[in-house]
Amino acid sequence: MSALILGVDIGGTKTAVGLADPEGRLLAREWRETAALGDGEALLAGIDAVIDAVLAATGRGRDAVARVGVGLPGTVDRARGALLTAQSLRGLEGVSLKDWFGRTIGAAVVVENDAGAAALGEYRFGAGRGARVMLYFTVSTGIGGGVVADGRLFRGSAGHAGEFGHQVALAEGGDPCSCGGHGCLESVASGPAIARRARRLLGESRGQALLALAGGDAAAITAATVAAAAREGDAEAAALWEETGKYLGIGVANAIVSYDADRVVLGGGVTHAGEWLLGPTRRHALARVMPRLRREVRIEAAALGDDVGIIGAVAAALGED
Ligand SMILES: [Zn+2]
């Protein structure tokens, strides 16, 4: 009887499942587009099919699975293993995935918010290893994260600790944010916010290299376009990354000081820009924290890459200690 762990990452666009050993090594992984949003039964059938594919790839049966970890995009009722709100997974809100996975797999099930699970994954198996207090920032369509202290996820009073994207970044004004506020870090440093700041250059007859890389279509400019332009030597794109790193660095510095953190891990799609994002973020953050923290804290790129969702779910299943 092997003690394998099934990691399940259910997102609004794709569902990824991996089978791992207790050291977080993946034996196999599979993914499918998330089916039929709005139809709970179809969503569950789609998840079941991905599980079958992973087990078939490893030649194992469901009885080989000792634990299941599930990561979900939204606020999770951990006792029931259900989503409380699910803008991106309509049809699953209120459904007890703890019960469903318990029935279909016959193993112990832990359900966690996806950013929290990712933080646990980086802490246990990735760039957070050996830290006392690790802050995980994910920078993509939005900015989220998680706080892991002495091996445990710090959730706050209602499960929203580590929502680093909704720190206030601008003292005055700023674009409206998805949270209902304005001037949040997410509204200036997320992927869409970087693209928006790049497009604003065009109105000033600048950003011509960015526009050319986007095939002349301003709407096609993304954070990846800005990274490509910077790599080609475009000074305006480099300045956009410097400005982004300043915003993000201030957010990181505030979080380091708040939690007395010794490690910050930066993940999410925007970090594909590499040192264009990481360099200025690290520099601006370290310039703003007190000398003791500047000496002790490390700011690192995430290590788990595209597997962070399933490895995070595996880490959540293994429990916190
Ligand atoms: Zn906000």
PDB file of C-alpha atoms and ligand atoms in Angstrom:
ATOM      1  CA  MET A   1       0.000   0.000   0.000  1.00  0.00           C
ATOM      2  CA  SER A   2       1.706   3.121  -1.175  1.00  0.00           C
ATOM      3  CA  ALA A   3       0.968   6.482   0.395  1.00  0.00           C
ATOM      4  CA  LEU A   4       0.403   8.588  -2.697  1.00  0.00           C
ATOM      5  CA  ILE A   5      -1.211  12.006  -2.762  1.00  0.00           C
ATOM      6  CA  LEU A   6      -3.551  13.337  -5.417  1.00  0.00           C
ATOM      7  CA  GLY A   7      -3.189  17.089  -5.964  1.00  0.00           C
ATOM      8  CA  VAL A   8      -6.168  18.727  -7.692  1.00  0.00           C
ATOM      9  CA  ASP A   9      -6.112  22.341  -8.891  1.00  0.00           C
ATOM     10  CA  ILE A  10      -9.521  23.442 -10.146  1.00  0.00           C
ATOM     11  CA  GLY A  11      -9.471  26.782 -11.932  1.00  0.00           C
ATOM     12  CA  GLY A  12     -11.971  28.705 -13.996  1.00  0.00           C
ATOM     13  CA  THR A  13     -10.175  27.820 -17.241  1.00  0.00           C
ATOM     14  CA  LYS A  14      -8.374  24.553 -16.493  1.00  0.00           C
ATOM     15  CA  THR A  15      -8.386  21.648 -14.072  1.00  0.00           C
ATOM     16  CA  ALA A  16      -4.987  20.084 -13.357  1.00  0.00           C
ATOM     17  CA  VAL A  17      -4.425  16.864 -11.414  1.00  0.00           C
ATOM     18  CA  GLY A  18      -1.156  15.255 -10.338  1.00  0.00           C
ATOM     19  CA  LEU A  19      -0.207  12.132  -8.424  1.00  0.00           C
ATOM     20  CA  ALA A  20       2.759  12.675  -6.100  1.00  0.00           C
ATOM     21  CA  ASP A  21       4.791  10.861  -3.498  1.00  0.00           C
ATOM     22  CA  PRO A  22       5.134  12.344   0.029  1.00  0.00           C
ATOM     23  CA  GLU A  23       8.292  14.223  -1.068  1.00  0.00           C
ATOM     24  CA  GLY A  24       6.236  16.173  -3.595  1.00  0.00           C
ATOM     25  CA  ARG A  25       7.664  14.384  -6.642  1.00  0.00           C
ATOM     26  CA  LEU A  26       5.071  14.066  -9.386  1.00  0.00           C
ATOM     27  CA  LEU A  27       4.553  10.594 -10.879  1.00  0.00           C
ATOM     28  CA  ALA A  28       2.170  12.003 -13.480  1.00  0.00           C
ATOM     29  CA  ARG A  29       0.118  15.083 -14.242  1.00  0.00           C
ATOM     30  CA  GLU A  30      -2.790  15.769 -16.577  1.00  0.00           C
ATOM     31  CA  TRP A  31      -4.987  18.731 -17.295  1.00  0.00           C
ATOM     32  CA  ARG A  32      -8.181  19.539 -19.168  1.00  0.00           C
ATOM     33  CA  GLU A  33     -10.119  22.693 -19.857  1.00  0.00           C
ATOM     34  CA  THR A  34     -12.637  23.158 -17.059  1.00  0.00           C
ATOM     35  CA  ALA A  35     -15.962  22.002 -18.481  1.00  0.00           C
ATOM     36  CA  ALA A  36     -19.407  23.564 -18.473  1.00  0.00           C
ATOM     37  CA  LEU A  37     -19.213  26.430 -15.987  1.00  0.00           C
ATOM     38  CA  GLY A  38     -22.542  26.803 -14.226  1.00  0.00           C
ATOM     39  CA  ASP A  39     -23.317  23.057 -14.298  1.00  0.00           C
ATOM     40  CA  GLY A  40     -22.055  21.438 -11.077  1.00  0.00           C
ATOM     41  CA  GLU A  41     -22.630  17.849 -12.246  1.00  0.00           C
ATOM     42  CA  ALA A  42     -20.721  18.413 -15.489  1.00  0.00           C
ATOM     43  CA  LEU A  43     -17.870  20.109 -13.597  1.00  0.00           C
ATOM     44  CA  LEU A  44     -17.528  17.115 -11.277  1.00  0.00           C
ATOM     45  CA  ALA A  45     -17.663  14.668 -14.202  1.00  0.00           C
ATOM     46  CA  GLY A  46     -14.879  16.662 -15.895  1.00  0.00           C
ATOM     47  CA  ILE A  47     -12.711  16.488 -12.749  1.00  0.00           C
ATOM     48  CA  ASP A  48     -13.366  12.744 -12.521  1.00  0.00           C
ATOM     49  CA  ALA A  49     -12.112  12.277 -16.079  1.00  0.00           C
ATOM     50  CA  VAL A  50      -8.813  14.055 -15.316  1.00  0.00           C
ATOM     51  CA  ILE A  51      -8.326  11.855 -12.222  1.00  0.00           C
ATOM     52  CA  ASP A  52      -8.894   8.749 -14.360  1.00  0.00           C
ATOM     53  CA  ALA A  53      -6.306   9.992 -16.883  1.00  0.00           C
ATOM     54  CA  VAL A  54      -3.651  10.554 -14.179  1.00  0.00           C
ATOM     55  CA  LEU A  55      -4.230   7.160 -12.568  1.00  0.00           C
ATOM     56  CA  ALA A  56      -4.169   5.448 -15.991  1.00  0.00           C
ATOM     57  CA  ALA A  57      -0.846   7.162 -16.775  1.00  0.00           C
ATOM     58  CA  THR A  58       0.694   5.658 -13.625  1.00  0.00           C
ATOM     59  CA  GLY A  59      -1.071   2.287 -13.811  1.00  0.00           C
ATOM     60  CA  ARG A  60      -2.569   2.794 -10.337  1.00  0.00           C
ATOM     61  CA  GLY A  61      -6.056   2.376  -8.991  1.00  0.00           C
ATOM     62  CA  ARG A  62      -7.955   4.778  -6.763  1.00  0.00           C
ATOM     63  CA  ASP A  63      -6.972   2.616  -3.776  1.00  0.00           C
ATOM     64  CA  ALA A  64      -3.340   3.766  -4.184  1.00  0.00           C
ATOM     65  CA  VAL A  65      -4.352   7.292  -3.126  1.00  0.00           C
ATOM     66  CA  ALA A  66      -3.956   7.943   0.626  1.00  0.00           C
ATOM     67  CA  ARG A  67      -4.754  11.655   0.602  1.00  0.00           C
ATOM     68  CA  VAL A  68      -6.341  14.240  -1.672  1.00  0.00           C
ATOM     69  CA  GLY A  69      -5.590  17.968  -1.688  1.00  0.00           C
ATOM     70  CA  VAL A  70      -7.814  20.376  -3.606  1.00  0.00           C
ATOM     71  CA  GLY A  71      -7.059  24.019  -4.468  1.00  0.00           C
ATOM     72  CA  LEU A  72      -9.975  26.295  -5.379  1.00  0.00           C
ATOM     73  CA  PRO A  73     -10.195  29.906  -6.625  1.00  0.00           C
ATOM     74  CA  GLY A  74     -12.230  31.682  -3.971  1.00  0.00           C
ATOM     75  CA  THR A  75     -13.065  31.730  -0.295  1.00  0.00           C
ATOM     76  CA  VAL A  76     -13.220  28.206   1.108  1.00  0.00           C
ATOM     77  CA  ASP A  77     -15.252  26.780   3.995  1.00  0.00           C
ATOM     78  CA  ARG A  78     -12.517  24.364   5.058  1.00  0.00           C
ATOM     79  CA  ALA A  79     -14.699  22.336   7.436  1.00  0.00           C
ATOM     80  CA  ARG A  80     -17.100  21.403   4.614  1.00  0.00           C
ATOM     81  CA  GLY A  81     -14.548  21.652   1.837  1.00  0.00           C
ATOM     82  CA  ALA A  82     -16.794  23.954  -0.170  1.00  0.00           C
ATOM     83  CA  LEU A  83     -16.460  27.249  -1.999  1.00  0.00           C
ATOM     84  CA  LEU A  84     -18.353  30.068  -0.278  1.00  0.00           C
ATOM     85  CA  THR A  85     -18.107  32.347  -3.296  1.00  0.00           C
ATOM     86  CA  ALA A  86     -17.104  31.266  -6.784  1.00  0.00           C
ATOM     87  CA  GLN A  87     -17.157  33.946  -9.450  1.00  0.00           C
ATOM     88  CA  SER A  88     -14.832  31.835 -11.599  1.00  0.00           C
ATOM     89  CA  LEU A  89     -16.337  28.400 -10.794  1.00  0.00           C
ATOM     90  CA  ARG A  90     -20.076  28.906 -11.079  1.00  0.00           C
ATOM     91  CA  GLY A  91     -21.929  25.696 -10.270  1.00  0.00           C
ATOM     92  CA  LEU A  92     -19.555  24.522  -7.539  1.00  0.00           C
ATOM     93  CA  GLU A  93     -20.419  27.092  -4.869  1.00  0.00           C
ATOM     94  CA  GLY A  94     -21.677  25.312  -1.741  1.00  0.00           C
ATOM     95  CA  VAL A  95     -20.848  21.822  -3.095  1.00  0.00           C
ATOM     96  CA  SER A  96     -18.900  19.839  -0.467  1.00  0.00           C
ATOM     97  CA  LEU A  97     -15.859  18.665  -2.398  1.00  0.00           C
ATOM     98  CA  LYS A  98     -14.651  17.021   0.807  1.00  0.00           C
ATOM     99  CA  ASP A  99     -17.664  14.682   0.627  1.00  0.00           C
ATOM    100  CA  TRP A 100     -17.442  14.204  -3.137  1.00  0.00           C
ATOM    101  CA  PHE A 101     -13.712  13.340  -3.216  1.00  0.00           C
ATOM    102  CA  GLY A 102     -14.157  11.247  -0.050  1.00  0.00           C
ATOM    103  CA  ARG A 103     -16.802   9.172  -1.871  1.00  0.00           C
ATOM    104  CA  THR A 104     -15.103   8.897  -5.250  1.00  0.00           C
ATOM    105  CA  ILE A 105     -11.529   8.295  -4.014  1.00  0.00           C
ATOM    106  CA  GLY A 106     -12.094   6.964  -0.499  1.00  0.00           C
ATOM    107  CA  ALA A 107      -9.242   8.984   1.031  1.00  0.00           C
ATOM    108  CA  ALA A 108      -8.721  11.865   3.456  1.00  0.00           C
ATOM    109  CA  VAL A 109      -9.448  15.214   1.738  1.00  0.00           C
ATOM    110  CA  VAL A 110      -8.183  18.753   2.436  1.00  0.00           C
ATOM    111  CA  VAL A 111      -9.685  21.680   0.513  1.00  0.00           C
ATOM    112  CA  GLU A 112      -7.820  24.994   0.453  1.00  0.00           C
ATOM    113  CA  ASN A 113      -7.903  28.333  -1.311  1.00  0.00           C
ATOM    114  CA  ASP A 114      -5.544  28.077  -4.313  1.00  0.00           C
ATOM    115  CA  ALA A 115      -3.216  30.937  -3.300  1.00  0.00           C
ATOM    116  CA  GLY A 116      -2.916  29.490   0.215  1.00  0.00           C
ATOM    117  CA  ALA A 117      -2.187  26.050  -1.227  1.00  0.00           C
ATOM    118  CA  ALA A 118       0.454  27.535  -3.556  1.00  0.00           C
ATOM    119  CA  ALA A 119       2.090  29.235  -0.556  1.00  0.00           C
ATOM    120  CA  LEU A 120       2.192  25.903   1.299  1.00  0.00           C
ATOM    121  CA  GLY A 121       3.644  24.235  -1.815  1.00  0.00           C
ATOM    122  CA  GLU A 122       6.483  26.761  -2.198  1.00  0.00           C
ATOM    123  CA  TYR A 123       7.157  26.585   1.560  1.00  0.00           C
ATOM    124  CA  ARG A 124       7.343  22.798   1.695  1.00  0.00           C
ATOM    125  CA  PHE A 125       8.784  21.905  -1.714  1.00  0.00           C
ATOM    126  CA  GLY A 126       9.931  25.104  -3.431  1.00  0.00           C
ATOM    127  CA  ALA A 127      11.668  28.449  -2.887  1.00  0.00           C
ATOM    128  CA  GLY A 128      10.369  28.799   0.686  1.00  0.00           C
ATOM    129  CA  ARG A 129      12.179  25.775   2.099  1.00  0.00           C
ATOM    130  CA  GLY A 130      13.949  26.506   5.397  1.00  0.00           C
ATOM    131  CA  ALA A 131      12.149  29.815   6.051  1.00  0.00           C
ATOM    132  CA  ARG A 132      10.504  30.664   9.369  1.00  0.00           C
ATOM    133  CA  VAL A 133       8.030  33.190   7.972  1.00  0.00           C
ATOM    134  CA  MET A 134       7.474  33.064   4.212  1.00  0.00           C
ATOM    135  CA  LEU A 135       5.337  35.464   2.201  1.00  0.00           C
ATOM    136  CA  TYR A 136       4.163  34.187  -1.170  1.00  0.00           C
ATOM    137  CA  PHE A 137       3.133  36.797  -3.742  1.00  0.00           C
ATOM    138  CA  THR A 138       1.468  35.660  -6.947  1.00  0.00           C
ATOM    139  CA  VAL A 139       1.477  38.312  -9.673  1.00  0.00           C
ATOM    140  CA  SER A 140      -0.751  37.472 -12.622  1.00  0.00           C
ATOM    141  CA  THR A 141      -4.235  38.660 -13.695  1.00  0.00           C
ATOM    142  CA  GLY A 142      -4.546  39.823 -10.088  1.00  0.00           C
ATOM    143  CA  ILE A 143      -2.128  39.895  -7.170  1.00  0.00           C
ATOM    144  CA  GLY A 144      -2.699  37.433  -4.345  1.00  0.00           C
ATOM    145  CA  GLY A 145      -0.666  35.417  -1.937  1.00  0.00           C
ATOM    146  CA  GLY A 146      -0.325  33.640   1.338  1.00  0.00           C
ATOM    147  CA  VAL A 147       1.557  33.762   4.620  1.00  0.00           C
ATOM    148  CA  VAL A 148       3.189  30.618   6.039  1.00  0.00           C
ATOM    149  CA  ALA A 149       4.628  30.891   9.547  1.00  0.00           C
ATOM    150  CA  ASP A 150       6.427  27.943  11.172  1.00  0.00           C
ATOM    151  CA  GLY A 151       4.847  25.564   8.683  1.00  0.00           C
ATOM    152  CA  ARG A 152       1.290  26.787   9.102  1.00  0.00           C
ATOM    153  CA  LEU A 153      -0.798  28.892   6.762  1.00  0.00           C
ATOM    154  CA  PHE A 154      -1.921  32.087   8.485  1.00  0.00           C
ATOM    155  CA  ARG A 155      -5.496  32.631   7.288  1.00  0.00           C
ATOM    156  CA  GLY A 156      -6.677  35.691   9.200  1.00  0.00           C
ATOM    157  CA  SER A 157     -10.155  36.068  10.697  1.00  0.00           C
ATOM    158  CA  ALA A 158     -12.087  35.039   7.566  1.00  0.00           C
ATOM    159  CA  GLY A 159      -9.536  33.357   5.288  1.00  0.00           C
ATOM    160  CA  HIS A 160      -8.324  36.492   3.526  1.00  0.00           C
ATOM    161  CA  ALA A 161      -4.831  36.960   5.005  1.00  0.00           C
ATOM    162  CA  GLY A 162      -2.196  37.398   2.313  1.00  0.00           C
ATOM    163  CA  GLU A 163      -4.396  39.389  -0.071  1.00  0.00           C
ATOM    164  CA  PHE A 164      -1.338  41.481  -0.838  1.00  0.00           C
ATOM    165  CA  GLY A 165      -2.861  42.904  -4.021  1.00  0.00           C
ATOM    166  CA  HIS A 166      -5.293  44.990  -2.013  1.00  0.00           C
ATOM    167  CA  GLN A 167      -2.694  46.871  -0.043  1.00  0.00           C
ATOM    168  CA  VAL A 168      -3.061  50.554  -0.864  1.00  0.00           C
ATOM    169  CA  ALA A 169      -0.322  51.504  -3.331  1.00  0.00           C
ATOM    170  CA  LEU A 170      -1.414  55.037  -4.244  1.00  0.00           C
ATOM    171  CA  ALA A 171      -2.212  57.644  -1.621  1.00  0.00           C
ATOM    172  CA  GLU A 172      -4.407  59.601  -4.052  1.00  0.00           C
ATOM    173  CA  GLY A 173      -6.610  58.513  -6.946  1.00  0.00           C
ATOM    174  CA  GLY A 174      -5.699  55.451  -8.924  1.00  0.00           C
ATOM    175  CA  ASP A 175      -7.725  53.048 -11.038  1.00  0.00           C
ATOM    176  CA  PRO A 176     -10.732  51.225  -9.564  1.00  0.00           C
ATOM    177  CA  CYS A 177      -9.854  47.753  -8.266  1.00  0.00           C
ATOM    178  CA  SER A 178     -11.782  44.461  -8.392  1.00  0.00           C
ATOM    179  CA  CYS A 179     -12.228  44.684  -4.591  1.00  0.00           C
ATOM    180  CA  GLY A 180     -14.263  47.884  -4.874  1.00  0.00           C
ATOM    181  CA  GLY A 181     -11.417  50.100  -3.693  1.00  0.00           C
ATOM    182  CA  HIS A 182      -9.028  52.138  -5.802  1.00  0.00           C
ATOM    183  CA  GLY A 183      -5.284  52.649  -5.929  1.00  0.00           C
ATOM    184  CA  CYS A 184      -4.646  49.045  -4.794  1.00  0.00           C
ATOM    185  CA  LEU A 185      -1.318  47.367  -5.601  1.00  0.00           C
ATOM    186  CA  GLU A 186      -3.225  45.051  -7.989  1.00  0.00           C
ATOM    187  CA  SER A 187      -4.513  48.057  -9.932  1.00  0.00           C
ATOM    188  CA  VAL A 188      -0.949  49.210 -10.743  1.00  0.00           C
ATOM    189  CA  ALA A 189       1.243  46.063 -10.763  1.00  0.00           C
ATOM    190  CA  SER A 190      -0.861  43.101 -11.986  1.00  0.00           C
ATOM    191  CA  GLY A 191      -0.443  41.874 -15.582  1.00  0.00           C
ATOM    192  CA  PRO A 192      -3.462  43.820 -16.917  1.00  0.00           C
ATOM    193  CA  ALA A 193      -2.355  46.927 -14.975  1.00  0.00           C
ATOM    194  CA  ILE A 194       1.124  46.795 -16.536  1.00  0.00           C
ATOM    195  CA  ALA A 195      -0.491  46.507 -19.992  1.00  0.00           C
ATOM    196  CA  ARG A 196      -2.801  49.447 -19.172  1.00  0.00           C
ATOM    197  CA  ARG A 197       0.162  51.610 -18.129  1.00  0.00           C
ATOM    198  CA  ALA A 198       1.957  50.625 -21.342  1.00  0.00           C
ATOM    199  CA  ARG A 199      -1.075  51.624 -23.472  1.00  0.00           C
ATOM    200  CA  ARG A 200      -1.198  55.012 -21.761  1.00  0.00           C
ATOM    201  CA  LEU A 201       2.218  55.767 -23.277  1.00  0.00           C
ATOM    202  CA  LEU A 202       0.656  55.486 -26.734  1.00  0.00           C
ATOM    203  CA  GLY A 203      -1.595  58.458 -26.082  1.00  0.00           C
ATOM    204  CA  GLU A 204       1.567  60.473 -25.522  1.00  0.00           C
ATOM    205  CA  SER A 205       2.984  59.267 -28.880  1.00  0.00           C
ATOM    206  CA  ARG A 206       5.435  57.025 -27.092  1.00  0.00           C
ATOM    207  CA  GLY A 207       5.621  53.256 -26.751  1.00  0.00           C
ATOM    208  CA  GLN A 208       6.107  52.710 -30.498  1.00  0.00           C
ATOM    209  CA  ALA A 209       8.348  49.648 -29.954  1.00  0.00           C
ATOM    210  CA  LEU A 210       5.619  48.113 -27.770  1.00  0.00           C
ATOM    211  CA  LEU A 211       2.982  48.809 -30.384  1.00  0.00           C
ATOM    212  CA  ALA A 212       5.129  47.235 -33.124  1.00  0.00           C
ATOM    213  CA  LEU A 213       5.674  44.083 -31.037  1.00  0.00           C
ATOM    214  CA  ALA A 214       1.894  43.826 -30.577  1.00  0.00           C
ATOM    215  CA  GLY A 215       1.430  43.885 -34.363  1.00  0.00           C
ATOM    216  CA  GLY A 216       0.174  47.476 -34.309  1.00  0.00           C
ATOM    217  CA  ASP A 217      -2.828  46.533 -32.145  1.00  0.00           C
ATOM    218  CA  ALA A 218      -2.766  48.450 -28.853  1.00  0.00           C
ATOM    219  CA  ALA A 219      -5.342  46.079 -27.353  1.00  0.00           C
ATOM    220  CA  ALA A 220      -2.930  43.168 -27.889  1.00  0.00           C
ATOM    221  CA  ILE A 221      -0.251  44.665 -25.591  1.00  0.00           C
ATOM    222  CA  THR A 222       0.257  42.486 -22.490  1.00  0.00           C
ATOM    223  CA  ALA A 223       2.838  42.293 -19.697  1.00  0.00           C
ATOM    224  CA  ALA A 224       4.601  39.686 -21.882  1.00  0.00           C
ATOM    225  CA  THR A 225       4.856  42.298 -24.675  1.00  0.00           C
ATOM    226  CA  VAL A 226       6.458  44.723 -22.223  1.00  0.00           C
ATOM    227  CA  ALA A 227       8.943  42.010 -21.181  1.00  0.00           C
ATOM    228  CA  ALA A 228       9.788  41.217 -24.822  1.00  0.00           C
ATOM    229  CA  ALA A 229      10.335  44.906 -25.598  1.00  0.00           C
ATOM    230  CA  ALA A 230      12.598  45.322 -22.564  1.00  0.00           C
ATOM    231  CA  ARG A 231      14.668  42.320 -23.654  1.00  0.00           C
ATOM    232  CA  GLU A 232      15.083  43.951 -27.075  1.00  0.00           C
ATOM    233  CA  GLY A 233      16.515  47.054 -25.431  1.00  0.00           C
ATOM    234  CA  ASP A 234      13.476  49.368 -25.439  1.00  0.00           C
ATOM    235  CA  ALA A 235      14.068  52.027 -22.771  1.00  0.00           C
ATOM    236  CA  GLU A 236      10.357  52.796 -22.276  1.00  0.00           C
ATOM    237  CA  ALA A 237       9.610  49.148 -21.533  1.00  0.00           C
ATOM    238  CA  ALA A 238      12.547  48.984 -19.126  1.00  0.00           C
ATOM    239  CA  ALA A 239      11.154  52.079 -17.371  1.00  0.00           C
ATOM    240  CA  LEU A 240       7.754  50.376 -17.057  1.00  0.00           C
ATOM    241  CA  TRP A 241       9.412  47.418 -15.273  1.00  0.00           C
ATOM    242  CA  GLU A 242      11.352  49.790 -13.024  1.00  0.00           C
ATOM    243  CA  GLU A 243       8.093  51.519 -12.071  1.00  0.00           C
ATOM    244  CA  THR A 244       6.319  48.163 -11.583  1.00  0.00           C
ATOM    245  CA  GLY A 245       9.180  46.966  -9.373  1.00  0.00           C
ATOM    246  CA  LYS A 246       8.874  50.130  -7.317  1.00  0.00           C
ATOM    247  CA  TYR A 247       5.154  49.574  -6.698  1.00  0.00           C
ATOM    248  CA  LEU A 248       5.598  45.876  -6.007  1.00  0.00           C
ATOM    249  CA  GLY A 249       8.740  46.474  -3.948  1.00  0.00           C
ATOM    250  CA  ILE A 250       6.898  48.891  -1.674  1.00  0.00           C
ATOM    251  CA  GLY A 251       4.123  46.292  -1.237  1.00  0.00           C
ATOM    252  CA  VAL A 252       6.701  43.598  -0.491  1.00  0.00           C
ATOM    253  CA  ALA A 253       8.515  45.874   1.991  1.00  0.00           C
ATOM    254  CA  ASN A 254       5.276  46.659   3.828  1.00  0.00           C
ATOM    255  CA  ALA A 255       4.495  42.940   4.069  1.00  0.00           C
ATOM    256  CA  ILE A 256       8.024  42.013   5.225  1.00  0.00           C
ATOM    257  CA  VAL A 257       7.878  44.570   8.022  1.00  0.00           C
ATOM    258  CA  SER A 258       4.312  43.582   9.006  1.00  0.00           C
ATOM    259  CA  TYR A 259       5.155  39.886   9.386  1.00  0.00           C
ATOM    260  CA  ASP A 260       8.884  40.064  10.290  1.00  0.00           C
ATOM    261  CA  ALA A 261       9.379  37.727   7.331  1.00  0.00           C
ATOM    262  CA  ASP A 262      12.672  36.051   6.424  1.00  0.00           C
ATOM    263  CA  ARG A 263      11.622  34.915   2.920  1.00  0.00           C
ATOM    264  CA  VAL A 264       9.520  36.351   0.101  1.00  0.00           C
ATOM    265  CA  VAL A 265       8.662  34.158  -2.879  1.00  0.00           C
ATOM    266  CA  LEU A 266       7.367  35.780  -6.076  1.00  0.00           C
ATOM    267  CA  GLY A 267       5.324  33.618  -8.449  1.00  0.00           C
ATOM    268  CA  GLY A 268       2.575  33.979 -11.057  1.00  0.00           C
ATOM    269  CA  GLY A 269       2.609  34.563 -14.812  1.00  0.00           C
ATOM    270  CA  VAL A 270       4.046  38.103 -14.693  1.00  0.00           C
ATOM    271  CA  THR A 271       7.241  36.700 -13.100  1.00  0.00           C
ATOM    272  CA  HIS A 272       8.025  35.141 -16.512  1.00  0.00           C
ATOM    273  CA  ALA A 273       9.565  38.597 -17.075  1.00  0.00           C
ATOM    274  CA  GLY A 274      12.381  37.302 -14.845  1.00  0.00           C
ATOM    275  CA  GLU A 275      14.915  39.845 -13.616  1.00  0.00           C
ATOM    276  CA  TRP A 276      13.027  42.689 -15.320  1.00  0.00           C
ATOM    277  CA  LEU A 277      10.461  42.297 -12.520  1.00  0.00           C
ATOM    278  CA  LEU A 278      12.468  40.576  -9.788  1.00  0.00           C
ATOM    279  CA  GLY A 279      15.492  42.915  -9.889  1.00  0.00           C
ATOM    280  CA  PRO A 280      13.682  46.248  -9.304  1.00  0.00           C
ATOM    281  CA  THR A 281      11.223  44.627  -6.876  1.00  0.00           C
ATOM    282  CA  ARG A 282      14.051  43.266  -4.734  1.00  0.00           C
ATOM    283  CA  ARG A 283      16.007  46.526  -4.882  1.00  0.00           C
ATOM    284  CA  HIS A 284      13.037  48.759  -3.993  1.00  0.00           C
ATOM    285  CA  ALA A 285      11.851  46.404  -1.224  1.00  0.00           C
ATOM    286  CA  LEU A 286      15.255  46.048   0.436  1.00  0.00           C
ATOM    287  CA  ALA A 287      15.877  49.814   0.260  1.00  0.00           C
ATOM    288  CA  ARG A 288      12.765  50.343   2.390  1.00  0.00           C
ATOM    289  CA  VAL A 289      13.036  47.778   5.178  1.00  0.00           C
ATOM    290  CA  MET A 290      15.003  48.263   8.364  1.00  0.00           C
ATOM    291  CA  PRO A 291      18.686  47.181   8.330  1.00  0.00           C
ATOM    292  CA  ARG A 292      18.186  43.948  10.293  1.00  0.00           C
ATOM    293  CA  LEU A 293      15.524  42.753   7.850  1.00  0.00           C
ATOM    294  CA  ARG A 294      17.595  43.901   4.860  1.00  0.00           C
ATOM    295  CA  ARG A 295      20.373  41.568   6.010  1.00  0.00           C
ATOM    296  CA  GLU A 296      18.122  38.615   6.797  1.00  0.00           C
ATOM    297  CA  VAL A 297      15.276  38.516   4.298  1.00  0.00           C
ATOM    298  CA  ARG A 298      15.636  36.770   0.940  1.00  0.00           C
ATOM    299  CA  ILE A 299      13.422  37.660  -2.018  1.00  0.00           C
ATOM    300  CA  GLU A 300      13.318  34.763  -4.491  1.00  0.00           C
ATOM    301  CA  ALA A 301      11.543  33.669  -7.656  1.00  0.00           C
ATOM    302  CA  ALA A 302       9.066  30.834  -7.142  1.00  0.00           C
ATOM    303  CA  ALA A 303      10.506  27.381  -7.853  1.00  0.00           C
ATOM    304  CA  LEU A 304       7.464  25.261  -8.743  1.00  0.00           C
ATOM    305  CA  GLY A 305       6.523  26.977 -12.012  1.00  0.00           C
ATOM    306  CA  ASP A 306       3.372  25.750 -13.723  1.00  0.00           C
ATOM    307  CA  ASP A 307       3.103  22.834 -11.265  1.00  0.00           C
ATOM    308  CA  VAL A 308       2.516  25.140  -8.290  1.00  0.00           C
ATOM    309  CA  GLY A 309      -1.256  24.498  -8.330  1.00  0.00           C
ATOM    310  CA  ILE A 310      -1.031  20.716  -8.041  1.00  0.00           C
ATOM    311  CA  ILE A 311       2.073  20.649  -5.815  1.00  0.00           C
ATOM    312  CA  GLY A 312       0.356  23.238  -3.591  1.00  0.00           C
ATOM    313  CA  ALA A 313      -2.701  21.001  -3.329  1.00  0.00           C
ATOM    314  CA  VAL A 314      -0.392  18.087  -2.452  1.00  0.00           C
ATOM    315  CA  ALA A 315       1.242  20.194   0.289  1.00  0.00           C
ATOM    316  CA  ALA A 316      -2.187  21.150   1.663  1.00  0.00           C
ATOM    317  CA  ALA A 317      -3.128  17.437   1.773  1.00  0.00           C
ATOM    318  CA  LEU A 318       0.028  16.603   3.713  1.00  0.00           C
ATOM    319  CA  GLY A 319      -1.076  18.982   6.469  1.00  0.00           C
ATOM    320  CA  GLU A 320       0.694  21.727   8.342  1.00  0.00           C
ATOM    321  CA  ASP A 321       3.343  21.144  10.961  1.00  0.00           C
TER     322      ASP A 321
HETATM  323 ZN    ZN B   1      -8.225  46.089  -4.305  1.00  0.00          ZN
END
